[in-house]
PDB file of C-alpha atoms in Angstrom:
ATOM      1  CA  UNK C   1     -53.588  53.033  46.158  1.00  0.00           C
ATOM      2  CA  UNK C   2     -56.815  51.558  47.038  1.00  0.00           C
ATOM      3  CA  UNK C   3     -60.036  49.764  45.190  1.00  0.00           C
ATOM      4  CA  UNK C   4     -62.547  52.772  44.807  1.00  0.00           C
ATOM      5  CA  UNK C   5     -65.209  51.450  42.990  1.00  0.00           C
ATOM      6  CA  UNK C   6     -66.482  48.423  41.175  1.00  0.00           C
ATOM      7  CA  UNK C   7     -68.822  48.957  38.077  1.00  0.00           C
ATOM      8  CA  UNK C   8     -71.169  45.921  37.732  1.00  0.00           C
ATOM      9  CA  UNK C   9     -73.544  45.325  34.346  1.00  0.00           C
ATOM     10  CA  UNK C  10     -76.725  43.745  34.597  1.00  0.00           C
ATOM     11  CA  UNK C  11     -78.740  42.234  32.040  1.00  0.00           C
ATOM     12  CA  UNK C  12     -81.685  43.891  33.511  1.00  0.00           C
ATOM     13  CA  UNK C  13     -81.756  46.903  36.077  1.00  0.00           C
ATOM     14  CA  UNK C  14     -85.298  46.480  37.007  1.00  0.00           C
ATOM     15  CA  UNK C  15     -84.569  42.510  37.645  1.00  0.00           C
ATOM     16  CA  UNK C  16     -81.260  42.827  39.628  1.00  0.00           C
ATOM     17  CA  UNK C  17     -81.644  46.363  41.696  1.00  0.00           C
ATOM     18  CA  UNK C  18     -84.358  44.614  44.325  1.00  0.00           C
ATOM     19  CA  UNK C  19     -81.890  42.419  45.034  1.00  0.00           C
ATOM     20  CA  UNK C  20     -78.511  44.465  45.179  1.00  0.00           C
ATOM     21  CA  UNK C  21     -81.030  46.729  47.801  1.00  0.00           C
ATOM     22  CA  UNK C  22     -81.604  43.785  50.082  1.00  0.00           C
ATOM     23  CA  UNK C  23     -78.225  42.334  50.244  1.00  0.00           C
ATOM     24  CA  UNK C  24     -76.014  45.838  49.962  1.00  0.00           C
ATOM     25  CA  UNK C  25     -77.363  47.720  53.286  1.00  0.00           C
ATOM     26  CA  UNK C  26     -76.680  44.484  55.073  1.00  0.00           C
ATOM     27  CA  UNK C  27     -72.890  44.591  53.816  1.00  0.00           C
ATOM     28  CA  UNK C  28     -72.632  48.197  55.029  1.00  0.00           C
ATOM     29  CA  UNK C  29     -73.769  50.018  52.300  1.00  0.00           C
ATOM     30  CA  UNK C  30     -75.616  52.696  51.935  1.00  0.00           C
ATOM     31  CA  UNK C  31     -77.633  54.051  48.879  1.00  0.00           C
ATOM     32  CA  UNK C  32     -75.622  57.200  47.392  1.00  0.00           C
ATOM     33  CA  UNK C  33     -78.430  57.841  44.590  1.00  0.00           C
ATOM     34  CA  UNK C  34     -79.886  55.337  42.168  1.00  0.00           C
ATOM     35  CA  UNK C  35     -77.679  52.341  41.243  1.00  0.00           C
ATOM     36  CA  UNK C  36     -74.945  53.686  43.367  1.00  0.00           C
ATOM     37  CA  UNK C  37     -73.791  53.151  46.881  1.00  0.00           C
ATOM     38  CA  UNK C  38     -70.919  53.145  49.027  1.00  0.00           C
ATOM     39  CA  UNK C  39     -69.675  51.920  52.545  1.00  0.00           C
ATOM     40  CA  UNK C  40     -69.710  55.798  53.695  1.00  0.00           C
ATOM     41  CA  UNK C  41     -65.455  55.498  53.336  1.00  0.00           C
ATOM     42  CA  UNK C  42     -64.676  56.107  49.366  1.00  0.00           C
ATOM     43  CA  UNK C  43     -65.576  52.679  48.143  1.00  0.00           C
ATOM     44  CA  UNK C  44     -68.782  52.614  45.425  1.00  0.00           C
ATOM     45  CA  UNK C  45     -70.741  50.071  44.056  1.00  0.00           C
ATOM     46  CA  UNK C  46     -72.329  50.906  40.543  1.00  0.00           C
ATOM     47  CA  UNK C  47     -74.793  49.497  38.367  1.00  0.00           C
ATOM     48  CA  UNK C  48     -75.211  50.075  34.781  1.00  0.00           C
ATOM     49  CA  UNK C  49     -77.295  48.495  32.360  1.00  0.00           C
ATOM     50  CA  UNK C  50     -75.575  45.657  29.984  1.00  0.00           C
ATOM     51  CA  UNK C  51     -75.679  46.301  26.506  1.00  0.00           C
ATOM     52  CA  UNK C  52     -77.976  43.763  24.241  1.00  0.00           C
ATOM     53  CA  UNK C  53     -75.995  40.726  22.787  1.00  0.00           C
ATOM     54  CA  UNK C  54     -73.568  40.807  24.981  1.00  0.00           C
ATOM     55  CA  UNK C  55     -72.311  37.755  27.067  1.00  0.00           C
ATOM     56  CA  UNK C  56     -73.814  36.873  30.055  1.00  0.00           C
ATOM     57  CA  UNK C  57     -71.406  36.112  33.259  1.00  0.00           C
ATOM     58  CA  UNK C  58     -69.747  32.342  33.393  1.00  0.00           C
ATOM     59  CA  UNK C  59     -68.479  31.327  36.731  1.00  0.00           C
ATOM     60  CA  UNK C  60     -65.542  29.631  35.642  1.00  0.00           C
ATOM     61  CA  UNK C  61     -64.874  32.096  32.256  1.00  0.00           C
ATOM     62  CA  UNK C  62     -62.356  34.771  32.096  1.00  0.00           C
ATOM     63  CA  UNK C  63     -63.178  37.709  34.331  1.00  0.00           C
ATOM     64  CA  UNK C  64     -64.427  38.264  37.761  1.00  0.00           C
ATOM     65  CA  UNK C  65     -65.770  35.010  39.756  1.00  0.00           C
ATOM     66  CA  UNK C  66     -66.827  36.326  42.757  1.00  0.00           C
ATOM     67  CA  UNK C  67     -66.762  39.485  45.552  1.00  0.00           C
ATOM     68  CA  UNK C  68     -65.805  38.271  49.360  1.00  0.00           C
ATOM     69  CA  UNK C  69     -67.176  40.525  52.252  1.00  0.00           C
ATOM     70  CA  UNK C  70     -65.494  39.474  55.482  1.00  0.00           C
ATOM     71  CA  UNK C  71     -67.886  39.477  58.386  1.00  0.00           C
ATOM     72  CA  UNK C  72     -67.109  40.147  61.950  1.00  0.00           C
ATOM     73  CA  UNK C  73     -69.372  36.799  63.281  1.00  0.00           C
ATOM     74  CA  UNK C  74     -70.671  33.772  61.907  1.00  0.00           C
ATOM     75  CA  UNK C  75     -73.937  35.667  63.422  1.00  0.00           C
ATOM     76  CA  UNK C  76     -73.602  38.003  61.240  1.00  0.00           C
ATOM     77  CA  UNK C  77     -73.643  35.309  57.852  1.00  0.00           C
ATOM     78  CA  UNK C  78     -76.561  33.946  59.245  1.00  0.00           C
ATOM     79  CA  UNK C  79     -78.293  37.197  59.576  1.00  0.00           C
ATOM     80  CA  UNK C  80     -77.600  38.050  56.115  1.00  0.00           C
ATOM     81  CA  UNK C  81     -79.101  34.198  54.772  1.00  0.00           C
ATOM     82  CA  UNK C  82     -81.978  35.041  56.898  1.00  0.00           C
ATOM     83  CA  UNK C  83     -82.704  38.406  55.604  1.00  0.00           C
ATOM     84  CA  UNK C  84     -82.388  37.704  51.865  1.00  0.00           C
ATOM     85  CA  UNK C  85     -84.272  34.564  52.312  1.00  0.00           C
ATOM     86  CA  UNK C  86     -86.896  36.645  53.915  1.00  0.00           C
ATOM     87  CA  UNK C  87     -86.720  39.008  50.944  1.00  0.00           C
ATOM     88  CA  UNK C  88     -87.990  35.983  48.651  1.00  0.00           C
ATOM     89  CA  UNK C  89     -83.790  35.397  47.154  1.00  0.00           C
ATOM     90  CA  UNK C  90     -82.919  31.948  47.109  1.00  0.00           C
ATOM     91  CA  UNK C  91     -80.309  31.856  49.284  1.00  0.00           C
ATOM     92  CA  UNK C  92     -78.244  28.309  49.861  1.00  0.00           C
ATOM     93  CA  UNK C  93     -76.984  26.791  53.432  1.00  0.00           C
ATOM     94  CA  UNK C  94     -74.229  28.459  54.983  1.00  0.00           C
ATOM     95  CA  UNK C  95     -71.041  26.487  54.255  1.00  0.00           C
ATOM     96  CA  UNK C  96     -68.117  25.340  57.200  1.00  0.00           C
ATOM     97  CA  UNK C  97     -64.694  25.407  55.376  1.00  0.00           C
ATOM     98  CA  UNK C  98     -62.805  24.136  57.499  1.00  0.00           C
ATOM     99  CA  UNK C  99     -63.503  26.618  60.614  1.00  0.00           C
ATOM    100  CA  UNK C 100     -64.771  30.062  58.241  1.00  0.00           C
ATOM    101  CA  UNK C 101     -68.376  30.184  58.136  1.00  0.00           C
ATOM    102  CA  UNK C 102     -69.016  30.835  54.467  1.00  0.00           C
ATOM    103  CA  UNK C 103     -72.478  31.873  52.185  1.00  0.00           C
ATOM    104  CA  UNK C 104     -72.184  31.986  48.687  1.00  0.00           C
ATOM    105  CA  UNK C 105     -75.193  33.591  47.219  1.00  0.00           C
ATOM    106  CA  UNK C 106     -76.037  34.381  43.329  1.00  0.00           C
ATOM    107  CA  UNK C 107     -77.703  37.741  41.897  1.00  0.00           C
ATOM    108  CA  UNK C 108     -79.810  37.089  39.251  1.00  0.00           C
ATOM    109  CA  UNK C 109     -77.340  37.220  36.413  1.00  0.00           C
ATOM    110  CA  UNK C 110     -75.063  34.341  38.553  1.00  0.00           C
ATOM    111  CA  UNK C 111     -72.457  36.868  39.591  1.00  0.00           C
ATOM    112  CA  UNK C 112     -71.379  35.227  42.876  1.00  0.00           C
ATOM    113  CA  UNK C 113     -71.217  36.967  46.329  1.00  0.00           C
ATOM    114  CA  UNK C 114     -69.580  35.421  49.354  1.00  0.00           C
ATOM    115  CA  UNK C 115     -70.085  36.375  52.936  1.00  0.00           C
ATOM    116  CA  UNK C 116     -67.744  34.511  55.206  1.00  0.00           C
ATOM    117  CA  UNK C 117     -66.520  34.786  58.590  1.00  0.00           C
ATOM    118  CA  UNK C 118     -62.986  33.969  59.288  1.00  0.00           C
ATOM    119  CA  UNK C 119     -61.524  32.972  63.068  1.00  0.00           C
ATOM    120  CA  UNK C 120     -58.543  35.067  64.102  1.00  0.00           C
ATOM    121  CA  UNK C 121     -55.451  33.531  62.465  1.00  0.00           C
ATOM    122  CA  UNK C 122     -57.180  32.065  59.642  1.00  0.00           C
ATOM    123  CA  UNK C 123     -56.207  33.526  55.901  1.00  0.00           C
ATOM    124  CA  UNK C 124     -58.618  35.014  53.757  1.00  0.00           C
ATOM    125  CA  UNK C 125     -57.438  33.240  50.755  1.00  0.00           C
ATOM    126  CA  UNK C 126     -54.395  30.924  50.272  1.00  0.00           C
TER     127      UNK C 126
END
């Protein structure tokens, strides 16, 4: 079996979706219909709207911390800084761990994203 789909809640549609349609296409993704898209091969990101009262996300809490997209260049990290930096996102420097070329970026709820390109050999995570 495979990963199909991951359902992320927002505290706010109308606050987060800009954002998830700036950084998704340049991941690979393509919009399906609203507050869904997929990479064209059976993998779906959705969006649904957080219920009121609920907790917000916490980095270091129980749950998910962050998603990792694997990119094929370090070019290719910068060109996705650059473009959501153009967008208006705050965006921080790209990172050098130790030979991967890593960007950690936050949507507006905190839920981390990481773009990072690996050299041949190197593991993903350890």
């Amino acid at each position: 079996m495979k990963i199909d789909h991951i359902t992320l809640l927002v505290s706010s549609l109308e606050l987060s979706m800009p954002y998830y349609e700036q950084l998704l296409p340049l991941l690979g993704f393509s919009k399906k219909k609203n507050h869904v898209w997929t990479d064209g091969e059976g993998f779906f990101f959705q969006f649904l709207q957080a219920k009121a009262g609920t907790s917000a996300y916490e980095r270091y809490g129980a749950g998910m911390n962050h998603l990792g997209f694997g990119a094929s260049s370090p070019e290719q990290v910068y060109g996705v800084r650059a473009a959501m930096a153009e967008a208006g996102f705050e965006v921080p420097e790209v990172q050098n761990l130790g030979g991967a070329v890593a960007l950690f970026m936050k949507d507006p709820d905190g839920v981390r994203f990481e773009v990072t390109y690996y050299p041949p050999g190197m593991a993903v995570v350890d």
